[in-house]
Amino acid sequence: MSDGKLPKLSEIPAFTEYIAQGWDSPARTPELVPGAAEAAASHRVRLGAALPGRTVVVPAGRAPVRSNTTAYEFRVDSDFYWLTGCAVEGAVVVVGDAGARLYLPAPARPGETGFFADAAHGELWVGPSPSPAEWSAALGIEVRPLADYPGPPAGALLAGPGHEESEELRQVLAELRMIKDEWEIAQLREAVDRTVEGFAAVLAEVPTAVEGPGERWLQGTFDRYARAYGNGPGYASIVGSGAHAPTLHWVRCDGPVLPDELLLLDMGVETRSHYTADITRTFPASGTFSPAQRQVHDLVERAHQAGLAQVGPGHRFTDFHHAAMEVIARGLHDWGLLPVSVDEALSDHGQHHRRYLICGIGHHLGLDVHDCAKSSREAYHGALMAPGMVLTVEPGLYFHAHDRTVPPELRGIGVRIEDDLLVTKDGAEILSSALPIDASGLERWSRDRA
C-alpha cells in the first residue's frame, strides 16, 4: 500500500470469506481432572447448607499483566475451582438455592471475526475451545456465555476481582475447605508423590549445580518437573545454599551451590487439579553433614518429631507449634544462645528463641499452599483438629551469617524440615514420609540420587 500501513484483515471481505471456509471440527471436549465435577457438586451442597437462602457469586479471576501486552500465566481462583471443577479465565459462577449457573467466555470459531482477530478467545490463537454446551455436559451444571451474565443478583455475597469482596463468603468457604473429602485427599497425595519425585530430580542435579549454574539450575530443575507433571510449582520454589538457607523466602535463587554447605529445598508440585504439596528438606551438598551442621539439624529434627506427635483429632491446631517451640527453646538454652531462662523465653512476654525462628511452623494445605487463610482465628488457630484436615509441620533454625549472637561455627546455617500430614480418625498420616527426616537418612537419600 502506498501509505505504508498494513491492511486490517477484518476489513477485507475476500480474506474474511476465505478464512471462514475449509475447517474440520476438532475435538473440543473439556479436559477435566477425573472426579472434579462430582467433587465440586458436593462442595456446592456443603456451601448451600452453610449459607441457606443466600446467593453467592465467585469469579474465576484474570491473569495480571506482567508487562505491556504480556500477562502472567492464569491461575484460577481457588474458591471458584472448589465450587466448579473448572479453570477458565474470566468465568463467573452463581450458586444459590435454585442451583448453580456458570458463565464462560464464548470461544470464537471459524466464521466469526474473533476466530482470527481475538487473541484471548479466537481458536487460531488459543486452540480448540469447548462451547458452553460442551462445558455444561462435562460439569453437570447450566453453562451460559459470559455475555449473558446480568451481574450479581441483589443481596448476593460476592467474592473476587471486579466485585465488592464479601469477607463473610470468603470466611465461610475457607472454613468449609478445611475438611478435605476423599477426592481432595487423593489430589493431595498425588501432589506429594510428585513433589518427592521432584526432589529426587533436583538431588541428581546437585553436582552440575556445584560446577557453575548454581541455585537457579536446581530451582529450574524442580519447576520443569512440576510443569511437566502438574500445573507447575505451587509457589515460588526456595533453593538456598549456604548463607542463603537462613533466609526464609529465598526465591531469588541467584547464588552458587557451595559443595561444603547445606542446601535448603522448599518446594511443592501443584497438580492439574490445583492442589499443592509443600515439603522442605535440608541436605548437605557434599552428601555428609559437618558436625556443626548436624548439631543444628538434629535439634530441628527433635522439634519436628515433637510437633508431629501433636497432630491428631482433638488436638488444638497450636499444640504442635508449642511442642516444637519448647524443644527449640531448650536446645538453644543448652547451647548458651538464650539471654533468659527457657520458661521466660517461652512466655508470652519473652519469645527470645524466636529470633532464630521468626516464622510460624505450620499451616493448612490444599488448593492454596497457605490454605484456608480467610478463616476466623477461632476456626483456624483456636480450633481442634479433625479428620480430613491436611496441614504442614515445619520447624527450623535460621542462623544468619551476620548475626553476632551466634557462635562463628553456626553462622550461615539454616535448617528446615517440613512434612505434609493428613489428620485421620485415629491420629495422623505423614503423606510425605517417603522423604527421610533424620540426618543419616538424608545423607543416604542424597547420595543415592547424586
Short mmCIF file of C-alpha atoms in Angstrom, two decimals:
data_model
loop_
_atom_site.label_atom_id
_atom_site.label_comp_id
_atom_site.label_asym_id
_atom_site.label_seq_id
_atom_site.Cartn_x
_atom_site.Cartn_y
_atom_site.Cartn_z
CA MET A 1 0.00 0.00 0.00
CA SER A 2 1.15 3.49 -0.83
CA ASP A 3 0.76 4.85 2.72
CA GLY A 4 2.94 2.08 4.17
CA LYS A 5 0.20 0.80 6.51
CA LEU A 6 -0.53 -2.89 6.90
CA PRO A 7 -4.06 -3.92 5.89
CA LYS A 8 -6.58 -4.68 8.65
CA LEU A 9 -7.64 -8.25 7.90
CA SER A 10 -11.07 -7.97 9.48
CA GLU A 11 -11.95 -5.23 6.98
CA ILE A 12 -11.05 -7.26 3.88
CA PRO A 13 -14.15 -9.21 2.66
CA ALA A 14 -12.10 -11.55 0.47
CA PHE A 15 -9.93 -12.55 3.40
CA THR A 16 -12.78 -12.96 5.92
CA GLU A 17 -14.75 -15.08 3.45
CA TYR A 18 -11.76 -17.28 2.65
CA ILE A 19 -10.61 -17.87 6.23
CA ALA A 20 -14.10 -18.91 7.29
CA GLN A 21 -14.01 -21.92 4.93
CA GLY A 22 -12.40 -25.34 4.92
CA TRP A 23 -12.11 -26.18 8.60
CA ASP A 24 -12.83 -29.57 10.16
CA SER A 25 -14.28 -29.78 13.66
CA PRO A 26 -11.50 -30.64 16.15
CA ALA A 27 -12.11 -32.35 19.48
CA ARG A 28 -13.39 -29.79 21.95
CA THR A 29 -14.43 -31.90 24.94
CA PRO A 30 -13.29 -30.19 28.16
CA GLU A 31 -10.31 -31.89 29.77
CA LEU A 32 -11.42 -32.23 33.39
CA VAL A 33 -9.50 -33.93 36.15
CA PRO A 34 -11.42 -37.18 36.80
CA GLY A 35 -13.84 -36.69 39.67
CA ALA A 36 -13.52 -32.89 39.72
CA ALA A 37 -17.09 -32.20 38.58
CA GLU A 38 -18.58 -34.61 41.12
CA ALA A 39 -16.44 -33.19 43.92
CA ALA A 40 -17.46 -29.65 43.00
CA ALA A 41 -21.13 -30.63 43.08
CA SER A 42 -20.75 -31.94 46.63
CA HIS A 43 -18.90 -28.76 47.59
CA ARG A 44 -21.81 -26.65 46.35
CA VAL A 45 -24.16 -28.70 48.51
CA ARG A 46 -21.98 -28.00 51.54
CA LEU A 47 -21.92 -24.30 50.73
CA GLY A 48 -25.71 -24.25 50.41
CA ALA A 49 -26.07 -25.87 53.81
CA ALA A 50 -23.72 -23.29 55.32
CA LEU A 51 -25.50 -20.33 53.69
CA PRO A 52 -29.15 -21.36 53.27
CA GLY A 53 -31.22 -18.94 51.25
CA ARG A 54 -28.20 -16.96 50.11
CA THR A 55 -26.83 -16.49 46.61
CA VAL A 56 -23.09 -16.28 46.07
CA VAL A 57 -21.06 -15.05 43.11
CA VAL A 58 -17.44 -16.12 42.64
CA PRO A 59 -15.35 -15.14 39.57
CA ALA A 60 -12.50 -17.28 38.27
CA GLY A 61 -10.27 -14.21 38.02
CA ARG A 62 -7.88 -13.00 35.35
CA ALA A 63 -4.13 -13.20 34.89
CA PRO A 64 -2.39 -9.99 35.97
CA VAL A 65 -0.38 -8.01 33.46
CA ARG A 66 3.33 -8.77 33.57
CA SER A 67 4.47 -6.07 31.19
CA ASN A 68 2.77 -4.09 28.44
CA THR A 69 0.84 -6.67 26.37
CA THR A 70 2.10 -9.78 28.19
CA ALA A 71 0.40 -11.36 31.18
CA TYR A 72 1.42 -13.85 33.82
CA GLU A 73 0.09 -17.36 33.38
CA PHE A 74 -3.52 -17.61 34.55
CA ARG A 75 -4.19 -19.47 37.79
CA VAL A 76 -7.84 -19.94 38.70
CA ASP A 77 -9.28 -18.57 41.95
CA SER A 78 -9.22 -21.45 44.45
CA ASP A 79 -12.78 -20.95 45.73
CA PHE A 80 -14.08 -20.82 42.15
CA TYR A 81 -12.37 -24.11 41.31
CA TRP A 82 -13.60 -25.73 44.54
CA LEU A 83 -17.16 -24.88 43.51
CA THR A 84 -16.93 -25.75 39.79
CA GLY A 85 -14.02 -28.04 38.89
CA CYS A 86 -13.43 -25.61 36.02
CA ALA A 87 -10.43 -23.35 35.36
CA VAL A 88 -11.42 -20.85 32.66
CA GLU A 89 -10.15 -17.30 32.84
CA GLY A 90 -12.86 -14.67 33.14
CA ALA A 91 -15.62 -17.10 34.13
CA VAL A 92 -18.19 -16.42 36.87
CA VAL A 93 -20.25 -18.89 38.90
CA VAL A 94 -23.52 -18.04 40.64
CA VAL A 95 -24.65 -20.50 43.31
CA GLY A 96 -27.96 -20.37 45.17
CA ASP A 97 -30.93 -22.42 46.30
CA ALA A 98 -32.01 -22.85 42.67
CA GLY A 99 -28.69 -24.49 41.80
CA ALA A 100 -25.60 -23.21 40.03
CA ARG A 101 -25.12 -21.31 36.81
CA LEU A 102 -21.72 -20.85 35.22
CA TYR A 103 -20.90 -18.07 32.78
CA LEU A 104 -17.92 -18.66 30.47
CA PRO A 105 -16.31 -16.57 27.71
CA ALA A 106 -17.59 -17.99 24.45
CA PRO A 107 -14.96 -19.30 22.02
CA ALA A 108 -14.55 -17.63 18.63
CA ARG A 109 -14.74 -20.27 15.91
CA PRO A 110 -14.47 -20.34 12.10
CA GLY A 111 -16.92 -17.92 10.53
CA GLU A 112 -16.54 -15.36 13.33
CA THR A 113 -14.18 -12.43 13.10
CA GLY A 114 -12.82 -13.23 16.53
CA PHE A 115 -11.60 -16.59 15.19
CA PHE A 116 -8.54 -14.82 13.83
CA ALA A 117 -8.81 -11.36 15.42
CA ASP A 118 -9.36 -12.11 19.12
CA ALA A 119 -6.07 -13.15 20.76
CA ALA A 120 -7.84 -14.05 24.01
CA HIS A 121 -10.58 -16.33 22.66
CA GLY A 122 -10.03 -16.92 18.95
CA GLU A 123 -9.28 -20.55 18.25
CA LEU A 124 -6.49 -19.64 15.84
CA TRP A 125 -4.73 -18.05 18.83
CA VAL A 126 -5.62 -20.31 21.78
CA GLY A 127 -6.57 -23.61 20.16
CA PRO A 128 -9.86 -25.53 20.08
CA SER A 129 -12.12 -24.39 22.92
CA PRO A 130 -15.28 -26.01 24.31
CA SER A 131 -18.61 -24.26 23.90
CA PRO A 132 -20.89 -23.51 26.87
CA ALA A 133 -22.97 -26.56 25.92
CA GLU A 134 -19.90 -28.80 25.95
CA TRP A 135 -18.86 -27.40 29.32
CA SER A 136 -22.37 -27.97 30.66
CA ALA A 137 -22.33 -31.61 29.63
CA ALA A 138 -18.92 -32.13 31.28
CA LEU A 139 -19.64 -30.29 34.51
CA GLY A 140 -23.27 -31.24 35.00
CA ILE A 141 -24.44 -27.66 35.59
CA GLU A 142 -26.03 -24.97 33.47
CA VAL A 143 -23.42 -23.02 31.49
CA ARG A 144 -24.11 -19.85 29.53
CA PRO A 145 -21.92 -17.39 27.58
CA LEU A 146 -20.32 -14.71 29.70
CA ALA A 147 -22.08 -12.11 27.53
CA ASP A 148 -25.36 -13.26 29.12
CA TYR A 149 -24.14 -12.59 32.66
CA PRO A 150 -26.55 -9.98 34.06
CA GLY A 151 -24.38 -9.03 37.00
CA PRO A 152 -24.72 -10.15 40.61
CA PRO A 153 -28.28 -10.60 41.91
CA ALA A 154 -29.47 -8.20 44.58
CA GLY A 155 -28.27 -9.24 48.01
CA ALA A 156 -25.73 -11.74 46.68
CA LEU A 157 -22.50 -12.42 48.53
CA LEU A 158 -19.64 -11.54 46.20
CA ALA A 159 -16.03 -12.59 46.02
CA GLY A 160 -13.19 -11.83 43.68
CA PRO A 161 -11.88 -9.08 41.40
CA GLY A 162 -14.46 -6.84 39.83
CA HIS A 163 -16.79 -7.25 42.79
CA GLU A 164 -17.06 -5.86 46.27
CA GLU A 165 -15.43 -8.62 48.29
CA SER A 166 -17.58 -10.34 50.92
CA GLU A 167 -15.42 -11.24 53.88
CA GLU A 168 -18.26 -13.42 55.15
CA LEU A 169 -18.29 -15.51 51.98
CA ARG A 170 -14.52 -15.91 51.86
CA GLN A 171 -14.51 -16.95 55.51
CA VAL A 172 -17.30 -19.50 55.05
CA LEU A 173 -15.57 -21.00 52.01
CA ALA A 174 -12.20 -21.12 53.78
CA GLU A 175 -13.66 -22.91 56.77
CA LEU A 176 -15.57 -25.38 54.59
CA ARG A 177 -12.34 -26.14 52.72
CA MET A 178 -10.56 -27.09 55.97
CA ILE A 179 -12.05 -30.58 55.84
CA LYS A 180 -10.96 -32.34 52.68
CA ASP A 181 -13.13 -35.02 51.07
CA GLU A 182 -11.72 -38.25 49.68
CA TRP A 183 -11.27 -36.79 46.19
CA GLU A 184 -9.30 -33.84 47.56
CA ILE A 185 -7.14 -36.12 49.69
CA ALA A 186 -6.33 -38.17 46.59
CA GLN A 187 -5.26 -34.98 44.78
CA LEU A 188 -3.01 -34.02 47.68
CA ARG A 189 -1.46 -37.49 47.74
CA GLU A 190 -0.62 -37.08 44.07
CA ALA A 191 0.85 -33.63 44.73
CA VAL A 192 3.06 -35.01 47.50
CA ASP A 193 4.20 -38.02 45.49
CA ARG A 194 5.11 -35.83 42.51
CA THR A 195 6.96 -33.46 44.80
CA VAL A 196 9.07 -36.29 46.23
CA GLU A 197 9.93 -37.27 42.66
CA GLY A 198 10.84 -33.65 42.00
CA PHE A 199 13.18 -33.66 45.00
CA ALA A 200 14.91 -36.72 43.54
CA ALA A 201 15.32 -34.93 40.19
CA VAL A 202 16.88 -31.95 41.97
CA LEU A 203 19.30 -34.04 44.04
CA ALA A 204 20.53 -35.70 40.85
CA GLU A 205 21.49 -32.26 39.52
CA VAL A 206 23.44 -31.05 42.57
CA PRO A 207 26.87 -31.94 41.10
CA THR A 208 26.05 -29.95 37.97
CA ALA A 209 24.79 -27.01 40.04
CA VAL A 210 28.00 -27.02 42.09
CA GLU A 211 30.04 -26.81 38.90
CA GLY A 212 28.57 -23.45 37.93
CA PRO A 213 24.87 -22.81 37.27
CA GLY A 214 24.08 -22.80 40.99
CA GLU A 215 20.78 -22.40 42.78
CA ARG A 216 18.79 -21.46 39.70
CA TRP A 217 19.76 -24.69 37.99
CA LEU A 218 18.12 -26.60 40.83
CA GLN A 219 15.13 -24.28 41.01
CA GLY A 220 14.66 -24.68 37.26
CA THR A 221 15.01 -28.45 37.53
CA PHE A 222 12.17 -28.69 40.02
CA ASP A 223 9.99 -26.16 38.25
CA ARG A 224 10.41 -28.02 34.95
CA TYR A 225 9.41 -31.27 36.64
CA ALA A 226 6.40 -29.61 38.27
CA ARG A 227 5.36 -28.13 34.94
CA ALA A 228 5.68 -31.48 33.18
CA TYR A 229 3.70 -33.48 35.74
CA GLY A 230 1.30 -30.81 37.04
CA ASN A 231 0.42 -27.15 36.57
CA GLY A 232 3.82 -26.14 37.84
CA PRO A 233 5.20 -25.25 41.26
CA GLY A 234 2.53 -24.46 43.83
CA TYR A 235 4.55 -21.47 44.99
CA ALA A 236 7.92 -19.90 44.23
CA SER A 237 10.44 -22.69 44.81
CA ILE A 238 13.03 -21.97 47.50
CA VAL A 239 16.59 -23.16 46.90
CA GLY A 240 19.05 -21.78 49.42
CA SER A 241 22.71 -22.77 49.60
CA GLY A 242 24.97 -21.84 52.50
CA ALA A 243 24.29 -18.37 53.86
CA HIS A 244 21.12 -18.15 51.75
CA ALA A 245 19.48 -21.06 53.60
CA PRO A 246 18.54 -18.97 56.68
CA THR A 247 16.61 -16.50 54.50
CA LEU A 248 13.05 -17.77 54.90
CA HIS A 249 11.80 -16.97 51.41
CA TRP A 250 14.96 -17.22 49.33
CA VAL A 251 13.24 -17.29 45.94
CA ARG A 252 15.84 -15.20 44.10
CA CYS A 253 17.99 -18.31 43.84
CA ASP A 254 20.78 -16.35 42.22
CA GLY A 255 23.73 -17.75 44.15
CA PRO A 256 26.12 -20.67 43.73
CA VAL A 257 25.60 -24.10 45.24
CA LEU A 258 28.52 -24.47 47.61
CA PRO A 259 29.87 -28.02 47.94
CA ASP A 260 30.55 -27.91 51.69
CA GLU A 261 27.41 -26.06 52.75
CA LEU A 262 23.81 -27.02 53.45
CA LEU A 263 21.17 -26.85 50.73
CA LEU A 264 17.66 -25.96 51.87
CA LEU A 265 14.92 -27.02 49.42
CA ASP A 266 11.32 -25.87 50.00
CA MET A 267 9.24 -26.98 47.00
CA GLY A 268 5.81 -28.26 46.01
CA VAL A 269 4.15 -29.55 42.85
CA GLU A 270 0.70 -28.19 42.08
CA THR A 271 -1.31 -30.88 40.33
CA ARG A 272 -3.59 -30.28 37.38
CA SER A 273 -6.44 -30.16 39.91
CA HIS A 274 -4.66 -27.17 41.54
CA TYR A 275 -3.90 -28.90 44.85
CA THR A 276 -0.33 -28.41 46.02
CA ALA A 277 2.21 -30.06 48.26
CA ASP A 278 4.64 -28.09 50.46
CA ILE A 279 7.75 -30.01 51.55
CA THR A 280 11.12 -28.90 52.87
CA ARG A 281 14.30 -30.82 53.47
CA THR A 282 17.83 -29.59 54.14
CA PHE A 283 20.59 -31.63 52.54
CA PRO A 284 24.38 -31.43 52.77
CA ALA A 285 25.50 -30.65 49.23
CA SER A 286 28.57 -32.83 49.80
CA GLY A 287 26.42 -35.76 50.91
CA THR A 288 27.68 -35.58 54.52
CA PHE A 289 26.74 -33.20 57.33
CA SER A 290 29.59 -31.47 59.14
CA PRO A 291 29.49 -31.72 62.97
CA ALA A 292 28.06 -28.20 63.30
CA GLN A 293 25.50 -28.74 60.53
CA ARG A 294 24.39 -31.99 62.10
CA GLN A 295 24.13 -30.38 65.53
CA VAL A 296 21.61 -27.89 64.17
CA HIS A 297 19.76 -30.45 62.06
CA ASP A 298 19.41 -32.86 64.98
CA LEU A 299 17.82 -30.18 67.16
CA VAL A 300 15.37 -29.24 64.39
CA GLU A 301 14.56 -32.93 63.91
CA ARG A 302 13.77 -33.34 67.62
CA ALA A 303 11.48 -30.32 67.42
CA HIS A 304 9.88 -31.73 64.28
CA GLN A 305 9.21 -35.09 65.90
CA ALA A 306 7.69 -33.35 68.92
CA GLY A 307 5.42 -31.37 66.60
CA LEU A 308 4.38 -34.43 64.59
CA ALA A 309 3.35 -36.19 67.80
CA GLN A 310 0.80 -33.44 68.49
CA VAL A 311 -1.09 -33.80 65.21
CA GLY A 312 -4.33 -35.74 65.51
CA PRO A 313 -8.07 -35.39 66.14
CA GLY A 314 -8.87 -33.47 69.32
CA HIS A 315 -5.52 -31.68 69.45
CA ARG A 316 -5.58 -27.92 69.17
CA PHE A 317 -4.05 -26.57 65.98
CA THR A 318 -1.48 -24.72 68.11
CA ASP A 319 -0.37 -27.83 70.03
CA PHE A 320 2.31 -28.83 67.53
CA HIS A 321 3.61 -25.26 67.48
CA HIS A 322 4.07 -25.16 71.25
CA ALA A 323 5.60 -28.64 71.38
CA ALA A 324 8.18 -27.88 68.71
CA MET A 325 8.98 -24.45 70.13
CA GLU A 326 9.69 -25.88 73.58
CA VAL A 327 12.25 -28.28 72.11
CA ILE A 328 13.87 -25.42 70.17
CA ALA A 329 14.00 -23.14 73.21
CA ARG A 330 15.52 -25.80 75.46
CA GLY A 331 18.10 -26.70 72.83
CA LEU A 332 19.11 -23.09 72.30
CA HIS A 333 19.35 -22.61 76.07
CA ASP A 334 21.62 -25.64 76.37
CA TRP A 335 23.86 -24.08 73.70
CA GLY A 336 24.01 -20.82 75.63
CA LEU A 337 22.17 -18.82 72.97
CA LEU A 338 19.30 -17.55 75.11
CA PRO A 339 19.75 -14.49 77.38
CA VAL A 340 16.91 -15.69 79.64
CA SER A 341 15.56 -18.93 81.11
CA VAL A 342 13.61 -21.39 79.00
CA ASP A 343 10.40 -20.53 80.85
CA GLU A 344 10.83 -16.81 80.25
CA ALA A 345 11.66 -17.38 76.60
CA LEU A 346 8.53 -19.47 76.13
CA SER A 347 6.30 -16.97 77.93
CA ASP A 348 4.10 -14.57 76.02
CA HIS A 349 6.28 -11.66 77.16
CA GLY A 350 9.54 -13.36 76.16
CA GLN A 351 9.85 -15.34 72.92
CA HIS A 352 13.61 -14.76 72.74
CA HIS A 353 14.12 -18.08 70.92
CA ARG A 354 12.02 -16.76 68.05
CA ARG A 355 14.99 -14.63 66.97
CA TYR A 356 16.18 -17.79 65.23
CA LEU A 357 12.71 -18.97 64.17
CA ILE A 358 10.64 -15.91 63.41
CA CYS A 359 8.05 -17.66 61.24
CA GLY A 360 5.15 -19.89 62.11
CA ILE A 361 5.76 -23.60 61.91
CA GLY A 362 2.67 -24.96 60.20
CA HIS A 363 -0.46 -24.20 58.21
CA HIS A 364 -3.38 -25.79 56.41
CA LEU A 365 -2.66 -27.13 52.92
CA GLY A 366 -4.88 -27.68 49.90
CA LEU A 367 -5.80 -25.61 46.86
CA ASP A 368 -3.56 -22.91 48.31
CA VAL A 369 -0.18 -23.54 49.86
CA HIS A 370 -1.38 -21.50 52.86
CA ASP A 371 -4.88 -22.88 52.62
CA CYS A 372 -7.98 -21.57 54.38
CA ALA A 373 -6.23 -18.31 55.27
CA LYS A 374 -9.51 -16.35 55.30
CA SER A 375 -10.84 -18.43 58.19
CA SER A 376 -11.60 -16.81 61.51
CA ARG A 377 -8.90 -17.04 64.16
CA GLU A 378 -11.22 -19.23 66.24
CA ALA A 379 -11.72 -21.69 63.39
CA TYR A 380 -8.01 -21.76 62.50
CA HIS A 381 -5.59 -21.39 65.40
CA GLY A 382 -8.22 -21.87 68.07
CA ALA A 383 -9.86 -24.96 66.62
CA LEU A 384 -9.46 -28.64 67.38
CA MET A 385 -8.04 -30.78 64.61
CA ALA A 386 -10.49 -33.07 62.86
CA PRO A 387 -10.23 -35.95 60.39
CA GLY A 388 -9.83 -34.67 56.84
CA MET A 389 -7.64 -31.72 57.71
CA VAL A 390 -4.34 -31.55 55.83
CA LEU A 391 -1.57 -29.43 57.28
CA THR A 392 2.17 -28.89 57.42
CA VAL A 393 4.59 -29.05 60.31
CA GLU A 394 7.81 -27.11 59.61
CA PRO A 395 10.13 -26.10 62.44
CA GLY A 396 13.55 -24.74 61.63
CA LEU A 397 16.56 -22.81 62.85
CA TYR A 398 17.96 -19.87 60.92
CA PHE A 399 21.37 -18.58 61.96
CA HIS A 400 22.22 -15.71 59.67
CA ALA A 401 25.84 -15.21 58.70
CA HIS A 402 25.77 -11.65 60.05
CA ASP A 403 24.14 -12.50 63.42
CA ARG A 404 26.72 -11.75 66.12
CA THR A 405 24.72 -13.55 68.83
CA VAL A 406 25.60 -16.84 67.16
CA PRO A 407 29.00 -18.52 67.51
CA PRO A 408 31.08 -18.44 64.30
CA GLU A 409 30.73 -22.16 63.62
CA LEU A 410 26.91 -21.86 63.43
CA ARG A 411 26.66 -18.65 61.42
CA GLY A 412 25.23 -19.14 57.95
CA ILE A 413 23.47 -22.41 58.82
CA GLY A 414 19.76 -22.68 58.03
CA VAL A 415 17.73 -25.85 58.52
CA ARG A 416 14.03 -26.52 57.98
CA ILE A 417 12.12 -29.80 57.96
CA GLU A 418 8.58 -29.71 56.61
CA ASP A 419 6.12 -32.54 56.17
CA ASP A 420 2.53 -32.70 54.92
CA LEU A 421 0.10 -34.54 57.20
CA LEU A 422 -3.45 -35.83 56.96
CA VAL A 423 -5.45 -35.91 60.17
CA THR A 424 -7.20 -39.27 60.44
CA LYS A 425 -9.78 -40.60 62.90
CA ASP A 426 -7.02 -42.38 64.81
CA GLY A 427 -4.15 -39.90 64.55
CA ALA A 428 -2.26 -38.59 61.55
CA GLU A 429 -0.65 -39.88 58.37
CA ILE A 430 2.57 -38.30 57.15
CA LEU A 431 1.87 -38.02 53.44
CA SER A 432 5.49 -37.08 52.70
CA SER A 433 7.05 -39.97 54.63
CA ALA A 434 8.89 -41.19 51.51
CA LEU A 435 11.47 -38.49 52.26
CA PRO A 436 13.72 -39.21 55.27
CA ILE A 437 13.64 -36.85 58.24
CA ASP A 438 16.83 -37.77 60.09
CA ALA A 439 20.31 -36.61 59.08
CA SER A 440 21.66 -40.08 58.34
CA GLY A 441 18.65 -40.92 56.19
CA LEU A 442 19.02 -37.69 54.25
CA GLU A 443 22.71 -38.42 53.64
CA ARG A 444 21.86 -41.83 52.21
CA TRP A 445 18.95 -40.49 50.17
CA SER A 446 21.02 -37.71 48.61
CA ARG A 447 23.99 -39.96 47.84
CA ASP A 448 21.72 -42.49 46.13
CA ARG A 449 20.42 -39.79 43.79
CA ALA A 450 23.54 -37.74 43.12
#
